[in-house]
mmCIF file of C-alpha atoms in Angstrom:
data_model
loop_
_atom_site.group_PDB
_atom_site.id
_atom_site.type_symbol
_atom_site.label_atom_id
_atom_site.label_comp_id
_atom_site.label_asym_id
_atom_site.label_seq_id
_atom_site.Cartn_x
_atom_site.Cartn_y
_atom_site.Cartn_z
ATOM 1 C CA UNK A 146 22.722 -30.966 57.206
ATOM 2 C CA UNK A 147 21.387 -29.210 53.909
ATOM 3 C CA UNK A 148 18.193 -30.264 52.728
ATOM 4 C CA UNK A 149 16.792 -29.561 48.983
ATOM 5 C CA UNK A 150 12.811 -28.906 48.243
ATOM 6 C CA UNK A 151 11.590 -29.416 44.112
ATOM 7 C CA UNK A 152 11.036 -25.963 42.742
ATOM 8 C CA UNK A 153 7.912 -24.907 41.726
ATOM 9 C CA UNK A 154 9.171 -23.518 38.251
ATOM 10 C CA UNK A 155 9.187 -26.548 35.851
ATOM 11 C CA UNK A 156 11.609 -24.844 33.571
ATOM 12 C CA UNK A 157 14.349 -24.786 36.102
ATOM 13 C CA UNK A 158 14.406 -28.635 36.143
ATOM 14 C CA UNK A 159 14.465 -29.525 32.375
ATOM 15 C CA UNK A 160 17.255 -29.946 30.604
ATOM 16 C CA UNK A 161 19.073 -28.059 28.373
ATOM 17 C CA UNK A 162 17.748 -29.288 25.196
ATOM 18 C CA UNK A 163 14.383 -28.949 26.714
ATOM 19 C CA UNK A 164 14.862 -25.537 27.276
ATOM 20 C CA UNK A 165 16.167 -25.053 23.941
ATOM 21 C CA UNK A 166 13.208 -26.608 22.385
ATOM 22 C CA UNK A 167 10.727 -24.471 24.941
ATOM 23 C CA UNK A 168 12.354 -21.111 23.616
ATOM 24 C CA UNK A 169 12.045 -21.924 19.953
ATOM 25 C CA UNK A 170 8.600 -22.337 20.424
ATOM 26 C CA UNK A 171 7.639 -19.555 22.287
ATOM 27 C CA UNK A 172 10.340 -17.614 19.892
ATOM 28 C CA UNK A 173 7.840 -19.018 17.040
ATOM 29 C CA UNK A 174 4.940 -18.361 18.631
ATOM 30 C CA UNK A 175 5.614 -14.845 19.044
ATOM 31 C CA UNK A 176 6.558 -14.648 15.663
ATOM 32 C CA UNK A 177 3.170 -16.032 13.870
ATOM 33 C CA UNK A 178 1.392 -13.397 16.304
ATOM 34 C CA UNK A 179 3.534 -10.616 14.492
ATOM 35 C CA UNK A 180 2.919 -12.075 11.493
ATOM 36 C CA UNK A 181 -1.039 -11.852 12.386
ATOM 37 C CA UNK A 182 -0.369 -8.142 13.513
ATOM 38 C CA UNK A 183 1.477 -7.150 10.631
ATOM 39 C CA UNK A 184 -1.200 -8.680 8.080
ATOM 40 C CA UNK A 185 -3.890 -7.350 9.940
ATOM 41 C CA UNK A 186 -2.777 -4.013 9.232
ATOM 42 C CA UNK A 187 -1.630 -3.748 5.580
ATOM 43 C CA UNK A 188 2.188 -3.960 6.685
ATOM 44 C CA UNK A 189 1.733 -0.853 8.271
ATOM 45 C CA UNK A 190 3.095 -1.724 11.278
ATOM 46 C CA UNK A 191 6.539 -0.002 12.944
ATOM 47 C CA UNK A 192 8.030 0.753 16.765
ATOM 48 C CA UNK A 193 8.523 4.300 15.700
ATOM 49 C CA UNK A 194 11.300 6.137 15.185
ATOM 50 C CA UNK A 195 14.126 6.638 17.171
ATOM 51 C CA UNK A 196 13.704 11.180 18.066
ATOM 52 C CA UNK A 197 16.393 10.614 20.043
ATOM 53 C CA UNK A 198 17.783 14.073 22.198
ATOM 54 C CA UNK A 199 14.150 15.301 20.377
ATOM 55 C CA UNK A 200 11.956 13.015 22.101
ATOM 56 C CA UNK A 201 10.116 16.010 24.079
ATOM 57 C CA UNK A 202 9.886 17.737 21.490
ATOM 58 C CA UNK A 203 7.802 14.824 19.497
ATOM 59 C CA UNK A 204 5.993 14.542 22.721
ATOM 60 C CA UNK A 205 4.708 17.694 22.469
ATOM 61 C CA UNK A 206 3.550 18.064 19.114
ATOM 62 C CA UNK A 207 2.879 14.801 18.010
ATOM 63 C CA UNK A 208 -0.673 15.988 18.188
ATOM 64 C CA UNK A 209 -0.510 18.280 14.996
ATOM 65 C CA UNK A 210 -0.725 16.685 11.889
ATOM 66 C CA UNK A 211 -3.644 16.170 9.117
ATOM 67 C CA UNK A 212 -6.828 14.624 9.673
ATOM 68 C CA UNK A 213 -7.209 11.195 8.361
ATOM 69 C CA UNK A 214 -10.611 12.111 5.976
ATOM 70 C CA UNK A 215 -9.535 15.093 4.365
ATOM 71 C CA UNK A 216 -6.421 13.865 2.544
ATOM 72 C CA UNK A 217 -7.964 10.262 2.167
ATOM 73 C CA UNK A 218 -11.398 12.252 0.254
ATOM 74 C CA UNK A 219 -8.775 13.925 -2.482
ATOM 75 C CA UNK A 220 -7.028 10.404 -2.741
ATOM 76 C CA UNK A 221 -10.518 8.773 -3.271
ATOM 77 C CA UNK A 222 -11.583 11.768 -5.731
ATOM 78 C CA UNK A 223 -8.681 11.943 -8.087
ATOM 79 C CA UNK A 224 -7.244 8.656 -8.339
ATOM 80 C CA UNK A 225 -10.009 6.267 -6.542
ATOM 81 C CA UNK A 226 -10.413 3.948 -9.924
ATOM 82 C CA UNK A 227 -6.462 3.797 -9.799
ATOM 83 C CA UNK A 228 -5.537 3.075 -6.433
ATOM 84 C CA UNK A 229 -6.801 0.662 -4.322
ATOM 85 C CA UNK A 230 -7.757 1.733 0.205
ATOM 86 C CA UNK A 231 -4.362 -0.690 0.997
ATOM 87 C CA UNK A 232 -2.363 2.120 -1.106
ATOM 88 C CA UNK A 233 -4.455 5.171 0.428
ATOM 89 C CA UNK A 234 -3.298 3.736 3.666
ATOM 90 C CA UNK A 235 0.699 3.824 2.534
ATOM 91 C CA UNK A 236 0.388 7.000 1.697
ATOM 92 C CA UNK A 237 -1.025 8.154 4.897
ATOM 93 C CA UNK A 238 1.294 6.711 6.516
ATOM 94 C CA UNK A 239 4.379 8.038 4.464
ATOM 95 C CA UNK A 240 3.014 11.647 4.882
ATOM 96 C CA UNK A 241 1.938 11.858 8.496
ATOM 97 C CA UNK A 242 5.682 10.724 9.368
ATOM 98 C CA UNK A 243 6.746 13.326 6.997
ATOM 99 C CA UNK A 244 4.738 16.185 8.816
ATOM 100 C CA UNK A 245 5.969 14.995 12.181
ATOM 101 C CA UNK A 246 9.699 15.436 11.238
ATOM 102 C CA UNK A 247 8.686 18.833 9.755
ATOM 103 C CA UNK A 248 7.058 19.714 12.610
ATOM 104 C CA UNK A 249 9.522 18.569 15.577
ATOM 105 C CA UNK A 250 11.833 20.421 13.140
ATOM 106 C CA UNK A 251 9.864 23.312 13.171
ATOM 107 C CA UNK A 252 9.943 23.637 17.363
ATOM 108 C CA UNK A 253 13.269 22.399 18.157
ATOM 109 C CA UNK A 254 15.216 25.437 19.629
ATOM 110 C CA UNK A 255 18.414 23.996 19.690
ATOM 111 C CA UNK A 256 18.310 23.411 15.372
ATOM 112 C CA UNK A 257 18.082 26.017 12.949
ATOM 113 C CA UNK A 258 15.629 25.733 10.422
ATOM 114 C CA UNK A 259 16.909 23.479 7.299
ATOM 115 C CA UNK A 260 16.254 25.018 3.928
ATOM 116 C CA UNK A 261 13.747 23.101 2.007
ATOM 117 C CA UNK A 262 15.156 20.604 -0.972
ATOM 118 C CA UNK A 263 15.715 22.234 -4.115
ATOM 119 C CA UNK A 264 13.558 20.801 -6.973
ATOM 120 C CA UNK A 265 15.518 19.222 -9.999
ATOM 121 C CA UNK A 266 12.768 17.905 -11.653
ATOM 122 C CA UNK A 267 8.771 18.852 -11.972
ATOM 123 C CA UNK A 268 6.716 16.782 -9.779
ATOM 124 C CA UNK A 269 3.573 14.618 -11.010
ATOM 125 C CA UNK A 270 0.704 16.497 -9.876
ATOM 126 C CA UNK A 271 -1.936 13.714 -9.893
ATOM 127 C CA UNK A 272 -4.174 16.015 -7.427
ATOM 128 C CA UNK A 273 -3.775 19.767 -7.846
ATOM 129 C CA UNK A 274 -1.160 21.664 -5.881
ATOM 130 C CA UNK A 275 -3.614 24.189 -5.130
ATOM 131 C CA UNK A 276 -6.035 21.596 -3.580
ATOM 132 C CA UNK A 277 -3.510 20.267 -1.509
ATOM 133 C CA UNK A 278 -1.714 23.530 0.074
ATOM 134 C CA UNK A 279 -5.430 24.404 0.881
ATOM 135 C CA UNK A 280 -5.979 21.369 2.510
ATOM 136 C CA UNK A 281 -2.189 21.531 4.606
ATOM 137 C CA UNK A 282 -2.616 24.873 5.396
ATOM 138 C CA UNK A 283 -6.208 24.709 7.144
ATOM 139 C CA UNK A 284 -4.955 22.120 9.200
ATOM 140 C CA UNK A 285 -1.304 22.894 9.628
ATOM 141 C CA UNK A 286 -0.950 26.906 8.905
ATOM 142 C CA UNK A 287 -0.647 27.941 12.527
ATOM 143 C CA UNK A 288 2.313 25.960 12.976
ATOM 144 C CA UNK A 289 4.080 26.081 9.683
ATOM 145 C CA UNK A 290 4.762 28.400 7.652
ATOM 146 C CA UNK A 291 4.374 29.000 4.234
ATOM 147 C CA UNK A 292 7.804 26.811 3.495
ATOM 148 C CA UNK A 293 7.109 24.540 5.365
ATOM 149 C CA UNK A 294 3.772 24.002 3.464
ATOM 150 C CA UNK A 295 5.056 23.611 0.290
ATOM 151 C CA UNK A 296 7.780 21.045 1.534
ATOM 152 C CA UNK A 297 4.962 18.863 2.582
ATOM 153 C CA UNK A 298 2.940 19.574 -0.780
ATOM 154 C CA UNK A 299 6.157 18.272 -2.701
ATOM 155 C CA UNK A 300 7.133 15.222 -0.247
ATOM 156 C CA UNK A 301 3.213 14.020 -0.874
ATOM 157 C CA UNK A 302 3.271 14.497 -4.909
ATOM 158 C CA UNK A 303 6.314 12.208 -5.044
ATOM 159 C CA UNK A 304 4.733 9.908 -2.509
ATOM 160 C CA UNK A 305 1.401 9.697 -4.459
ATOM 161 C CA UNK A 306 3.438 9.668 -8.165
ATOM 162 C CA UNK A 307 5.306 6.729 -6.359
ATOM 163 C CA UNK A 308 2.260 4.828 -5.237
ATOM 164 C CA UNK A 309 0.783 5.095 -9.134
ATOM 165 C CA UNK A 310 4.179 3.643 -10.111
ATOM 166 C CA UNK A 311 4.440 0.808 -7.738
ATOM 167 C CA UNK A 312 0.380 0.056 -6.414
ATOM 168 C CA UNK A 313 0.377 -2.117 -3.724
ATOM 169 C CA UNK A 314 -2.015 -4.323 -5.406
ATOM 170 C CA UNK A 315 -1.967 -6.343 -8.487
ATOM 171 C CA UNK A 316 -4.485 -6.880 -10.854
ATOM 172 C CA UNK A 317 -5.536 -10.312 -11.663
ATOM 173 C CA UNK A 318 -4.983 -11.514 -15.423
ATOM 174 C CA UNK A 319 -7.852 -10.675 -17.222
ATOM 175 C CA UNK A 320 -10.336 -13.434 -19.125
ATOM 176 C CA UNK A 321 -10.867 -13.185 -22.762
ATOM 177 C CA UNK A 322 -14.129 -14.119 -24.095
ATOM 178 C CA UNK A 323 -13.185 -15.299 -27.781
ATOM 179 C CA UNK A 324 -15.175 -16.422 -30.297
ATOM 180 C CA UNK A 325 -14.757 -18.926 -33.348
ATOM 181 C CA UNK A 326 -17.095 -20.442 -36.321
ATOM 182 C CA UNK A 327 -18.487 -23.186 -33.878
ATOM 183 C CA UNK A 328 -17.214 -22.120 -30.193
ATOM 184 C CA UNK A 329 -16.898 -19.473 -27.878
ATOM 185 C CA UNK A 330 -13.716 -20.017 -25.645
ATOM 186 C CA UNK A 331 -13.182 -18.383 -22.064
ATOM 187 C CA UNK A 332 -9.676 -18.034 -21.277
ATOM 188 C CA UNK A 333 -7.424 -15.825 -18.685
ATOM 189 C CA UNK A 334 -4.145 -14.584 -19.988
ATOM 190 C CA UNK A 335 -2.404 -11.211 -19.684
ATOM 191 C CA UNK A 336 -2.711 -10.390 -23.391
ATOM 192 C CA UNK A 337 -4.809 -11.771 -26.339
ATOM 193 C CA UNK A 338 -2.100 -13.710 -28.461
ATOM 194 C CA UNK A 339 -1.718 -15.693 -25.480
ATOM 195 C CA UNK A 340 -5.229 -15.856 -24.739
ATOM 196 C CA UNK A 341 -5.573 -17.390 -28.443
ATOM 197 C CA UNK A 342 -2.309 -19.503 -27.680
ATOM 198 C CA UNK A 343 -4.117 -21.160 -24.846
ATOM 199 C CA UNK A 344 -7.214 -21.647 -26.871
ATOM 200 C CA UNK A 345 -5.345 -23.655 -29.905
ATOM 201 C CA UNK A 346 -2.973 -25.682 -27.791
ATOM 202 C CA UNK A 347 -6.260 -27.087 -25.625
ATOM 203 C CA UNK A 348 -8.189 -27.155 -29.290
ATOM 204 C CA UNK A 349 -6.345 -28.235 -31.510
ATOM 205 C CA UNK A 350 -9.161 -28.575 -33.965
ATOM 206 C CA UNK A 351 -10.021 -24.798 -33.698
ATOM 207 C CA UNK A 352 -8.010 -23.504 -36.912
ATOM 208 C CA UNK A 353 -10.330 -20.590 -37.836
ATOM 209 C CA UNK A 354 -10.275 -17.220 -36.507
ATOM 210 C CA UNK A 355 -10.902 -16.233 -33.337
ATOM 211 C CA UNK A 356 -12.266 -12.434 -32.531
ATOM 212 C CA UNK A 357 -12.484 -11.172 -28.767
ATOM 213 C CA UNK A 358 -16.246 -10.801 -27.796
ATOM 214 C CA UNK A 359 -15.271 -9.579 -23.926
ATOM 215 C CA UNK A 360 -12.117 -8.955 -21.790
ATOM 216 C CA UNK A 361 -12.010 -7.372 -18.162
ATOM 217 C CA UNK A 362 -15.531 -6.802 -17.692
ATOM 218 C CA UNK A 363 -16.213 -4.839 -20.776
ATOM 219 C CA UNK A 364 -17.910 -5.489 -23.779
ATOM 220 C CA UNK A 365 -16.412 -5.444 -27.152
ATOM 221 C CA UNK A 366 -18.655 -2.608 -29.234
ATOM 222 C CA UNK A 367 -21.712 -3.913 -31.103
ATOM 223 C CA UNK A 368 -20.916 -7.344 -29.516
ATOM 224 C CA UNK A 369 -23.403 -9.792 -27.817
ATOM 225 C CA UNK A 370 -22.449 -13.417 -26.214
ATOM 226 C CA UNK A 371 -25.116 -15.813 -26.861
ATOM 227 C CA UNK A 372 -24.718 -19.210 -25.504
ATOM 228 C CA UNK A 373 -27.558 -21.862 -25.701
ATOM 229 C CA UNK A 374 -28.798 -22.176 -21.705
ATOM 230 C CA UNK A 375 -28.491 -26.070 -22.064
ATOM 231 C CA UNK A 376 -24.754 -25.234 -22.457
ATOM 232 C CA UNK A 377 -24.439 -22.943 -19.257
#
């Protein structure tokens, strides 16, 4: 005589559409809380690369690489009112990955030493070569060589000329200040013809001319906005 006890897992006892419905949820759930990962970091967020028979050798120098502050200082010095921290941290990120192939290159025994990429074109120096071999070779010098220097150097000018292409930001339009015989209009467009195109299609009445008194935070030379404080 066979006798059945209820299991203590309620899974095992729904259905199958129940089940169906319980993975999709904790398939979405898992999602959203990559999602949160993924935002919290800038995007910069990857399960690393696949060293494959190389794996020890990553192990064992995945230590050597540059510091975080001493690239990130040049960044901020030569191009800190162009790029914004989110783009700092892409290139970072592009470079360090760079300097660990060179390096697991560098100590594999079983691969030769692959020559480094011929340069078609001159490279976009946005922060001095000089500065930057210094700053590779102080950290990286006793385990590269000078080839392997300048490989990085030229992987992190394209990288950086890439970034000033392409910033991972966008700027917000910027808002016109414009001023006619009776008004002063405030306005946000991407250029000042359609700044002026807003203005006329909301004011029809305004037929005069309209000059710019402000755009993007600057003042227009020799101009001051006056506007009567009952107004504001």
């Amino acid at each position: 005589m066979s006798q059945s006890f209820p299991t203590s897992n309620p899974e095992a006892s729904a259905s199958p559409k129940e089940q169906q419905t319980n993975d999709s949820e904790t398939r979405y759930q898992r999602l959203m809380e990559l999602v949160e990962a993924e935002d919290a970091s800038n995007g910069e967020v990857g399960c690393g690369r696949d060293w494959g028979e190389r794996l020890p050798v990553y192990l064992r120098t995945c230590g050597i690489n540059i510091s975080d502050d001493k690239l990130r200082t040049l960044l901020r010095e030569h191009l800190g009112n162009v790029l914004m921290e989110r783009d700092f941290d892409s290139i970072m990120t592009q470079v360090s990955r760079f300097i660990e192939s060179v390096v697991v290159q560098v100590h594999s025994q079983s691969e030769s030493p692959k020559p480094s990429p011929t340069q078609t074109e001159r490279v976009t120096e946005h922060i001095p070569t000089a500065e930057l071999r210094q700053s590779f070779q102080s950290e990286l010098g006793e385990f590269c060589n000078d080839t392997d220097i300048e490989q990085i150097v030229q992987f992190t000018h394209q990288v950086i000329h890439q970034a000033v292409l392409h910033p991972r930001y966008t700027f917000s339009e910027p808002i016109w200040v414009l001023k006619g015989e009776e008004k002063i209009y405030i306005a946000q467009a991407k250029r000042v013809k359609e700044a002026i195109a807003k203005v006329r299609e909301q004011n029809p009445e305004e037929t005069g001319e309209l000059n710019v008194v402000k755009v993007g935070g600057l003042l227009s030379p020799d101009q001051v906005i006056s506007l009567e404080p009952t107004k504001i």
